[in-house]
mmCIF file of C-alpha atoms in Angstrom:
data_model
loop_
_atom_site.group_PDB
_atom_site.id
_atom_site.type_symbol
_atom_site.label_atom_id
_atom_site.label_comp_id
_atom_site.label_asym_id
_atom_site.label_seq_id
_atom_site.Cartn_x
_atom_site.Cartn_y
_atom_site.Cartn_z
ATOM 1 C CA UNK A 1 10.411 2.508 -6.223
ATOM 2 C CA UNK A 2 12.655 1.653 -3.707
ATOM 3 C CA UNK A 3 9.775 -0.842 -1.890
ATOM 4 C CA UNK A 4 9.729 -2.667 -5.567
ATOM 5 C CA UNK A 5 13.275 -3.245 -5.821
ATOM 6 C CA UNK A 6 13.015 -4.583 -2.522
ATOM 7 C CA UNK A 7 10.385 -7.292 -3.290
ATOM 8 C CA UNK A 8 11.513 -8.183 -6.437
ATOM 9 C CA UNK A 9 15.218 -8.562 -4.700
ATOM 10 C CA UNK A 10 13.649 -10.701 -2.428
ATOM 11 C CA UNK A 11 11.456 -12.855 -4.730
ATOM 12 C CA UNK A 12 14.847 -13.159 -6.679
ATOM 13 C CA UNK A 13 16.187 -15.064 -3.414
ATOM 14 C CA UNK A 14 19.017 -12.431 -3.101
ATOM 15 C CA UNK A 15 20.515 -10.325 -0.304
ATOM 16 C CA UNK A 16 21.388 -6.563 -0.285
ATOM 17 C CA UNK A 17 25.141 -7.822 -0.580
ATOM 18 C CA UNK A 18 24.549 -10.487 -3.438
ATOM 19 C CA UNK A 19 22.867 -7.885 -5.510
ATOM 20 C CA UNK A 20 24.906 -4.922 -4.722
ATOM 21 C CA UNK A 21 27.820 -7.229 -6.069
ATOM 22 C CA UNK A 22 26.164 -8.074 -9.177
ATOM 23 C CA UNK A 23 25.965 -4.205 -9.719
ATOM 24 C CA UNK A 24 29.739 -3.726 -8.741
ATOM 25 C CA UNK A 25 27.900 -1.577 -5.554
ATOM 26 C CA UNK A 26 28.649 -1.368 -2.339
ATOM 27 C CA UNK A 27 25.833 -3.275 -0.107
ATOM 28 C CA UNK A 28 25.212 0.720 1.768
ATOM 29 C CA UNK A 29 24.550 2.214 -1.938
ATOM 30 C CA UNK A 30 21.487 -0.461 -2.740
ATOM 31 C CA UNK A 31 20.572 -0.548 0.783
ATOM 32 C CA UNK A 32 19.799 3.673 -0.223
ATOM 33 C CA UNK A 33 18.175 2.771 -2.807
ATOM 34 C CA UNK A 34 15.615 0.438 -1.332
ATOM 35 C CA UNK A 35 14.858 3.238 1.699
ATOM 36 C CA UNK A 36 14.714 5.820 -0.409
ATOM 37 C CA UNK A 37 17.555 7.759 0.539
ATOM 38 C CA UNK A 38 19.771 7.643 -2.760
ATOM 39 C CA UNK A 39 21.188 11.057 -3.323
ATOM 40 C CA UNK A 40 20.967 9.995 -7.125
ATOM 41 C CA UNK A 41 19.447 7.710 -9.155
ATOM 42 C CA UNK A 42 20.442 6.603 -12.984
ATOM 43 C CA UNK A 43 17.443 4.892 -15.186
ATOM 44 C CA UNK A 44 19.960 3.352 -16.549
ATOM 45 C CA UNK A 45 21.219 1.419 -13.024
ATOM 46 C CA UNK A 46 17.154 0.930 -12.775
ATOM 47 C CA UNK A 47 17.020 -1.055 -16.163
ATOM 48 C CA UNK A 48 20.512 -3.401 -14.946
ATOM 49 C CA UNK A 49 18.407 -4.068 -11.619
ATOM 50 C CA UNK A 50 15.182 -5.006 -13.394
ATOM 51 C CA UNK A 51 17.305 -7.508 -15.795
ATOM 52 C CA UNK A 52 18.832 -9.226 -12.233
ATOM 53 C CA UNK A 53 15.615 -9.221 -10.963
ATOM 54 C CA UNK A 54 13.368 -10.476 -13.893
ATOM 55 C CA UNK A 55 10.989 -7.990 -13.255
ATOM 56 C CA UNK A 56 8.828 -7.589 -16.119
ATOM 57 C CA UNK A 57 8.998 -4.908 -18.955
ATOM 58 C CA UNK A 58 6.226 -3.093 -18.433
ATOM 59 C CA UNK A 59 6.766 -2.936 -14.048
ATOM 60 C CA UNK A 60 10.388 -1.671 -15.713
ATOM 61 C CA UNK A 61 8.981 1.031 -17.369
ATOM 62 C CA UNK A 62 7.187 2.062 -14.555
ATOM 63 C CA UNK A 63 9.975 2.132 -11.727
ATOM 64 C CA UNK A 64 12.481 3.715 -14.849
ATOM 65 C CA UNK A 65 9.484 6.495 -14.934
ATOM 66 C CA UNK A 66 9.775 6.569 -11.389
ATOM 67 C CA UNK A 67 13.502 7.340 -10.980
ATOM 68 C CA UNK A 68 12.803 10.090 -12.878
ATOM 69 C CA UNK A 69 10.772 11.652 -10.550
ATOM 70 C CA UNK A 70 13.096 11.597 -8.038
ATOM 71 C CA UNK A 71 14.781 14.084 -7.922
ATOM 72 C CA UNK A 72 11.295 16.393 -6.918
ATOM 73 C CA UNK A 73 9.051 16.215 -3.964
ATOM 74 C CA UNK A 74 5.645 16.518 -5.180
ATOM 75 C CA UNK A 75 4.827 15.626 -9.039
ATOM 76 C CA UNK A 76 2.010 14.946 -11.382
ATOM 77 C CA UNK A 77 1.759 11.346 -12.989
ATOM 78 C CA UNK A 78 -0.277 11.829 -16.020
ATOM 79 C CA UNK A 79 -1.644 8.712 -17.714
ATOM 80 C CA UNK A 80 0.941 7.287 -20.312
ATOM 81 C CA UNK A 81 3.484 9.837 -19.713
ATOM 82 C CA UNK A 82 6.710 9.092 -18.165
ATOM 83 C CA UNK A 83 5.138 6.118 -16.212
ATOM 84 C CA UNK A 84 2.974 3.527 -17.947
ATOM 85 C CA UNK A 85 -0.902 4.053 -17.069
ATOM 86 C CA UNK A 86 -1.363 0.449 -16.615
ATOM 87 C CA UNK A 87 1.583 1.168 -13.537
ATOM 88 C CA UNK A 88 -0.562 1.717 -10.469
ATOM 89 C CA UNK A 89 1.330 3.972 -8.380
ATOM 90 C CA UNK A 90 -1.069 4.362 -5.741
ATOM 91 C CA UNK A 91 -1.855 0.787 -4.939
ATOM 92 C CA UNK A 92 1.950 0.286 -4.200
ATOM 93 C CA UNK A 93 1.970 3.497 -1.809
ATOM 94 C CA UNK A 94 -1.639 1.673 -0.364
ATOM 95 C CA UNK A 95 -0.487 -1.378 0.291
ATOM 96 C CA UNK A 96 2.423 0.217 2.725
ATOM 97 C CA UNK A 97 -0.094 2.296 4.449
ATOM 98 C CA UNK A 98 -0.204 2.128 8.008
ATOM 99 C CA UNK A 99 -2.799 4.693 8.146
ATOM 100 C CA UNK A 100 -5.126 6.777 5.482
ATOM 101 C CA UNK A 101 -6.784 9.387 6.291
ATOM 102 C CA UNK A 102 -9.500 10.444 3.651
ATOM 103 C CA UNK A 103 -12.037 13.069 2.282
ATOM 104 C CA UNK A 104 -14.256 11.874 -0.647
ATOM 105 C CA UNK A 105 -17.229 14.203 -2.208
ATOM 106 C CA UNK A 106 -18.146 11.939 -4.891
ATOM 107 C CA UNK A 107 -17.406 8.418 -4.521
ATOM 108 C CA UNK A 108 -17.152 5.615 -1.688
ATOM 109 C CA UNK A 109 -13.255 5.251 -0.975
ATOM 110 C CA UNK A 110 -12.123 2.064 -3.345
ATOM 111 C CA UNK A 111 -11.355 0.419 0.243
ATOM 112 C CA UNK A 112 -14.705 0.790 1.398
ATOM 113 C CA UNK A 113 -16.469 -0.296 -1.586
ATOM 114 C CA UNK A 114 -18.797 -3.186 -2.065
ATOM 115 C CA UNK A 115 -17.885 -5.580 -5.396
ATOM 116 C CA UNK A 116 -21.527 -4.937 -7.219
ATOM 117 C CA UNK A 117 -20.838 -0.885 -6.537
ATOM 118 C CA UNK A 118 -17.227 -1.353 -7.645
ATOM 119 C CA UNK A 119 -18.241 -3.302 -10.861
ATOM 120 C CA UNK A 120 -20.820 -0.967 -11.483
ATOM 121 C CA UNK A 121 -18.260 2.192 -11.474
ATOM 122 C CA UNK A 122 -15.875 -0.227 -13.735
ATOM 123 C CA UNK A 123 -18.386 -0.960 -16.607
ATOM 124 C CA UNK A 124 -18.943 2.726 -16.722
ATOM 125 C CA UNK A 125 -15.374 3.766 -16.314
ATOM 126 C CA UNK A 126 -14.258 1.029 -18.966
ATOM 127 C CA UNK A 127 -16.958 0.212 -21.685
ATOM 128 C CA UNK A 128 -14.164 -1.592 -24.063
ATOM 129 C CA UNK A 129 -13.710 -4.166 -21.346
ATOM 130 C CA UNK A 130 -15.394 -7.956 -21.596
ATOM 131 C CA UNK A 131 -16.776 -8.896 -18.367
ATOM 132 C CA UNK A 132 -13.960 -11.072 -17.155
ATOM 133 C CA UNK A 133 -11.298 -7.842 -17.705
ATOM 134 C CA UNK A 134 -14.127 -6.129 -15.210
ATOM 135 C CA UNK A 135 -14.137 -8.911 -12.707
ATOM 136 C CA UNK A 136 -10.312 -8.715 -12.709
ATOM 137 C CA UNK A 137 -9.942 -5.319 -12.155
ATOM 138 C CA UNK A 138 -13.457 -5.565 -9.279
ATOM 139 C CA UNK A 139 -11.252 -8.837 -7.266
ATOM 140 C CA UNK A 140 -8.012 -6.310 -7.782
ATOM 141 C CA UNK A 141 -10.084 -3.651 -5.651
ATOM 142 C CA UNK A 142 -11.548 -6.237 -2.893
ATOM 143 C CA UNK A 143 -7.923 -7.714 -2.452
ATOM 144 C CA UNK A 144 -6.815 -4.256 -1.629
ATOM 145 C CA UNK A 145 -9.288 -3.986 1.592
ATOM 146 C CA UNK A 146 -7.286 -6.697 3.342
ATOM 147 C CA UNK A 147 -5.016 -3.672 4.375
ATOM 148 C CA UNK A 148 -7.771 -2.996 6.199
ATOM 149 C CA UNK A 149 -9.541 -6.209 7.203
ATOM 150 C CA UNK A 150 -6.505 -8.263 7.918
ATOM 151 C CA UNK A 151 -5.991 -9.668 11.523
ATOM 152 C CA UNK A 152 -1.967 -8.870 12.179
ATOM 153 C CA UNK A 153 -1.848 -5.450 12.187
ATOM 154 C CA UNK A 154 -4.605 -3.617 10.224
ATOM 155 C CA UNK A 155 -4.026 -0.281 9.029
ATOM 156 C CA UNK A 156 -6.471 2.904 10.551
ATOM 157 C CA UNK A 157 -8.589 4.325 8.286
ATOM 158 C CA UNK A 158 -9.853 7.518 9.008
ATOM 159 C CA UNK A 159 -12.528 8.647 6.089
ATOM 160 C CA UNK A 160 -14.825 11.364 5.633
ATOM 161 C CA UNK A 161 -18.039 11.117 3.058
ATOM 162 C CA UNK A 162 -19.833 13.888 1.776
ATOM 163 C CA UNK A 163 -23.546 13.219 2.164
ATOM 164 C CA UNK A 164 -23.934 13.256 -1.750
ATOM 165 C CA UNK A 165 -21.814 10.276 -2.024
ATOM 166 C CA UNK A 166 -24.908 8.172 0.049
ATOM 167 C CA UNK A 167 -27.502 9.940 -2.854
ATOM 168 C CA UNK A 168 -25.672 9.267 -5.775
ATOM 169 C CA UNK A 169 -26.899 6.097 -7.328
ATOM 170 C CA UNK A 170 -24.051 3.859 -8.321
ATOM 171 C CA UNK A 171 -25.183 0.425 -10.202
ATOM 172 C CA UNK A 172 -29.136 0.517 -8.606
ATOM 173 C CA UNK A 173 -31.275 1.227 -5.473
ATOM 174 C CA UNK A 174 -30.257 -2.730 -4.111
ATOM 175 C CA UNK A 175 -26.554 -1.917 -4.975
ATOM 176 C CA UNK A 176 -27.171 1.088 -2.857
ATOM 177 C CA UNK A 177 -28.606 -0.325 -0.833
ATOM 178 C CA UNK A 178 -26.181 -2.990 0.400
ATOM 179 C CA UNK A 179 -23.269 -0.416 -0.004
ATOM 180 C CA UNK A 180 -24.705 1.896 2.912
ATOM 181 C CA UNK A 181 -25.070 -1.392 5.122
ATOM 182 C CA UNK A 182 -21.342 -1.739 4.571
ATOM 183 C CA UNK A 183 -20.209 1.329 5.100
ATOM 184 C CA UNK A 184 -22.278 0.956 8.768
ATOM 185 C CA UNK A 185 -21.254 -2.148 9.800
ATOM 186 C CA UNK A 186 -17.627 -1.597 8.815
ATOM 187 C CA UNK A 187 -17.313 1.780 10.413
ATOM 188 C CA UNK A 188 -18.063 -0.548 13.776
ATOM 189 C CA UNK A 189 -14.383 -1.760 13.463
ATOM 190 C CA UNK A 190 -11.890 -0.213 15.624
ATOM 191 C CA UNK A 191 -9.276 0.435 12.724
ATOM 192 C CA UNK A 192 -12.114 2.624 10.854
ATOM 193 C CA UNK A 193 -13.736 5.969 11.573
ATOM 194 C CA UNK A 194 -16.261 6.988 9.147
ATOM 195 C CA UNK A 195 -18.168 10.490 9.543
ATOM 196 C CA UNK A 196 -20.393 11.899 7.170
ATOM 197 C CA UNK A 197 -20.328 15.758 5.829
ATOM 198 C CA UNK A 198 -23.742 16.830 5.644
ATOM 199 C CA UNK A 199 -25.141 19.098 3.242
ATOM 200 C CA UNK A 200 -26.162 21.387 5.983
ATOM 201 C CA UNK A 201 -22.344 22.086 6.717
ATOM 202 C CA UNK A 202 -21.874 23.955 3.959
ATOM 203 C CA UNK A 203 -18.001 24.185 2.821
ATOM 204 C CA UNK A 204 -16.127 24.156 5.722
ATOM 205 C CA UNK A 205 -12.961 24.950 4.116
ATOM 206 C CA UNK A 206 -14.413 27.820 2.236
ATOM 207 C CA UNK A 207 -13.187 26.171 -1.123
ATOM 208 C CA UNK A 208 -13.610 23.087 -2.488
ATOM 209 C CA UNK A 209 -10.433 20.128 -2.761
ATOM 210 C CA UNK A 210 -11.333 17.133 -4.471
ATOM 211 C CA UNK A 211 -11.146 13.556 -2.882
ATOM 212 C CA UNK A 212 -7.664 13.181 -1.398
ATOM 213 C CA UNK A 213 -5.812 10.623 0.855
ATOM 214 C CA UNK A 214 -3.070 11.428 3.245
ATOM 215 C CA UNK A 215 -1.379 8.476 3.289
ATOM 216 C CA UNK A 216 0.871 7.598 6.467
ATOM 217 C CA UNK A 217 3.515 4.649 6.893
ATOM 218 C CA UNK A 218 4.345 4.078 10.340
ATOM 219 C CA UNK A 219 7.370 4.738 12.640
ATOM 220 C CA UNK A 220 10.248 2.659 13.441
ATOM 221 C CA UNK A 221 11.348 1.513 17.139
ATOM 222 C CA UNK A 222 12.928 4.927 17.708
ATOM 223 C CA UNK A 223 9.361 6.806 16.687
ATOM 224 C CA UNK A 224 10.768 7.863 13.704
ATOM 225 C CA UNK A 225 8.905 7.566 10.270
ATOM 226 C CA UNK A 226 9.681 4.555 8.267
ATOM 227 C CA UNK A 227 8.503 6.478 5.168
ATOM 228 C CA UNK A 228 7.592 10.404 5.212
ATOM 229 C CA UNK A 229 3.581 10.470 4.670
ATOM 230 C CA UNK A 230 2.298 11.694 1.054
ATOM 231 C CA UNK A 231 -0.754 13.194 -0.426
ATOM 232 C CA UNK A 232 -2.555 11.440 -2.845
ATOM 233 C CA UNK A 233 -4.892 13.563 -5.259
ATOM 234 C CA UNK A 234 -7.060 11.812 -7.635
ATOM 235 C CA UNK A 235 -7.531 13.436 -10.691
ATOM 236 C CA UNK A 236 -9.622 12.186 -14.042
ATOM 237 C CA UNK A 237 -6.427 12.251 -16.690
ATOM 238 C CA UNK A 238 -4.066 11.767 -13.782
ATOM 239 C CA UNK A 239 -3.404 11.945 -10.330
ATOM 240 C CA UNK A 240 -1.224 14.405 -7.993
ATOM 241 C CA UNK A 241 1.419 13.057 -5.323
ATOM 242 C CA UNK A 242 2.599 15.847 -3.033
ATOM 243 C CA UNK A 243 5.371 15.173 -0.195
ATOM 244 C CA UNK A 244 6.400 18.665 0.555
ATOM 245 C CA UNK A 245 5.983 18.663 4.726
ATOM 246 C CA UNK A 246 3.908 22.293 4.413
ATOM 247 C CA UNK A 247 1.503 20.298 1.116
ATOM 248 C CA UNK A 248 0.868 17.624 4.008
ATOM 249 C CA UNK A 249 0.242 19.425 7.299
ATOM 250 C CA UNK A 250 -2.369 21.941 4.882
ATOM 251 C CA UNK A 251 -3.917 18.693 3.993
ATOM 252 C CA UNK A 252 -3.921 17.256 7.219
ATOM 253 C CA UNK A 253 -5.373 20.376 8.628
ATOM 254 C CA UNK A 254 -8.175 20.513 6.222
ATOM 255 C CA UNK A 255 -9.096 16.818 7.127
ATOM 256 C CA UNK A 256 -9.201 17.937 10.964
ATOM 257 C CA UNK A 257 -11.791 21.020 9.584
ATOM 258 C CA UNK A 258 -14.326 18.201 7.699
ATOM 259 C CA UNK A 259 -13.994 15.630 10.604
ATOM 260 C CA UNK A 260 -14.863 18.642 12.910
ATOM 261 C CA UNK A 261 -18.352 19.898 10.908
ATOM 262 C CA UNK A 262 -19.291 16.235 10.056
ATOM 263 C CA UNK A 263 -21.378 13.919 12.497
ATOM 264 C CA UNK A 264 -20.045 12.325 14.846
ATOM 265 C CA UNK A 265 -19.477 8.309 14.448
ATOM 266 C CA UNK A 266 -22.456 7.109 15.887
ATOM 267 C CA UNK A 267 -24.761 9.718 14.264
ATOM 268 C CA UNK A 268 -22.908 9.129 10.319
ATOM 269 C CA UNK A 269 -23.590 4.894 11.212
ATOM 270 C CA UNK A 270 -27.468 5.623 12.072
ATOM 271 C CA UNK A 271 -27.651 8.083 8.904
ATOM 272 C CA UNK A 272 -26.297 5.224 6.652
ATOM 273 C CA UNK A 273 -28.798 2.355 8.150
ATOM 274 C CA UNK A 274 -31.646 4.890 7.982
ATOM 275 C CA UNK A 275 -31.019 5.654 4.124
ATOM 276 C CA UNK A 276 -30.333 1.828 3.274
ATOM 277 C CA UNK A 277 -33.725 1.064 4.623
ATOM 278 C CA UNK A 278 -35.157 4.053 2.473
ATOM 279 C CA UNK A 279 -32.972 2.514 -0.628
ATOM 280 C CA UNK A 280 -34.377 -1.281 0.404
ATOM 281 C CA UNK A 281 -38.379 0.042 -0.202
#
């Protein structure tokens, strides 16, 4: 919420101290607010910022549903509840991202995805939608990899695939097809390990979690975090955020467990050419 604020602040051509007056604040109290570090936040202080801002309604409805969650460390955003489903909660926390490091049993990580096996997921995920709504939302997704693909400072991407994710057909055999290329030649960049779980290592946590992302945002000049990391959980009606330090070291140690049983880099890149030659035939 506090990165928001920050942007919009900025877009609005004003500094911490030329806000903080418009709000009758000191400049330390919005300074807080944009790190993070407000010991308490009012909705209603929210709203008077969005208004000096401009920022739209429905983006004010979102960092409103935000504030409320502050006051709690790990918290569930259902779809439509406090926060507006069409407010994307995880793209802003993305976008930040120095480093991600992921597990995904099911699907190729929206960063890593090709735009014909992104589009493919999107008519499926949203029948309503014309064809220009899915287009939108497929150019939303490919403008998100330039965390990754960018020249100044790319963020690491650590991810590990399930070997089911390479067999499950998303949007055709060529679609396939050209999606494992990807994923090989863009696991040859030096910001991006990609290993793949294969079936033969069982469950190596002895339980199953779900896709997740541990999201990490960098340390300052004194090698202190800029941002503490958070969990992401993806979930179908809505998705988890967890914060708690103990929620992220468990999920940090259960990414070390998967990276340890999958193949190694070079082994997971000659897995995905062999099975996009198998898809090309």
């Amino acid at each position: 919420m506090g990165r928001y604020l920050r942007d919009w602040r900025t877009q609005a051509g004003l500094t911490i101290a030329e806000a903080a007056r418009l709000m009758e604040w000191g400049a330390s109290t919005l300074q807080r607010l944009e790190k993070g570090q407000a010991d308490r936040i009012r909705t209603i202080d929210i709203q008077e910022l969005c208004r000096i801002y401009g920022i739209p309604d429905e983006l004010c409805d979102g960092l409103k549903g935000l504030a409320q969650q502050a006051a709690v460390k790990s918290w569930w955003h259902a779809f439509g509840d406090l926060i507006p489903e069409n407010f994307d909660v995880y793209v802003g926390l993305e976008a930040s991202a120095r480093e991600l490091r992921s597990y995904q049993p099911e699907l190729v990580l929206g960063l890593l995805q090709i735009p014909d096996y992104a589009r493919a997921l999107n008519r499926l995920c949203y029948p309503e939608d014309t064809e220009d709504e899915i287009e939108r939302r497929v150019q939303l997704r490919i403008q998100r990899q330039a965390l990754v693909t960018r020249k100044a400072s790319p963020a690491t991407v650590d991810v590990v695939l399930h070997e089911s994710v390479l067999h499950r057909a998303v949007g055709g055999t060529k679609v396939m097809a050209a999606q494992l290329r990807h994923l090989a030649d863009f696991s040859t960049r030096p910001n991006v390990s990609l290993r793949i779980l294969p079936f033969a290592a069982g469950v190596p946590l002895g339980d199953s979690t779900g896709p997740f992302t541990v999201l990490g945002f960098g340390t300052d000049s004194k090698g202190h975090q800029v941002e503490p990391p958070v969990v992401y959980v993806e979930g179908f009606t809505g998705d988890l955020y967890l914060e708690r330090p103990a929620d992220v070291q468990r999920y940090h140690l259960a990414h070390e467990c998967l990276q340890r049983s999958a193949l190694d880099i070079q082994p997971s890149r000659h897995l995905l050419r062999q099975l996009a030659k198998e898809c090309a035939v």
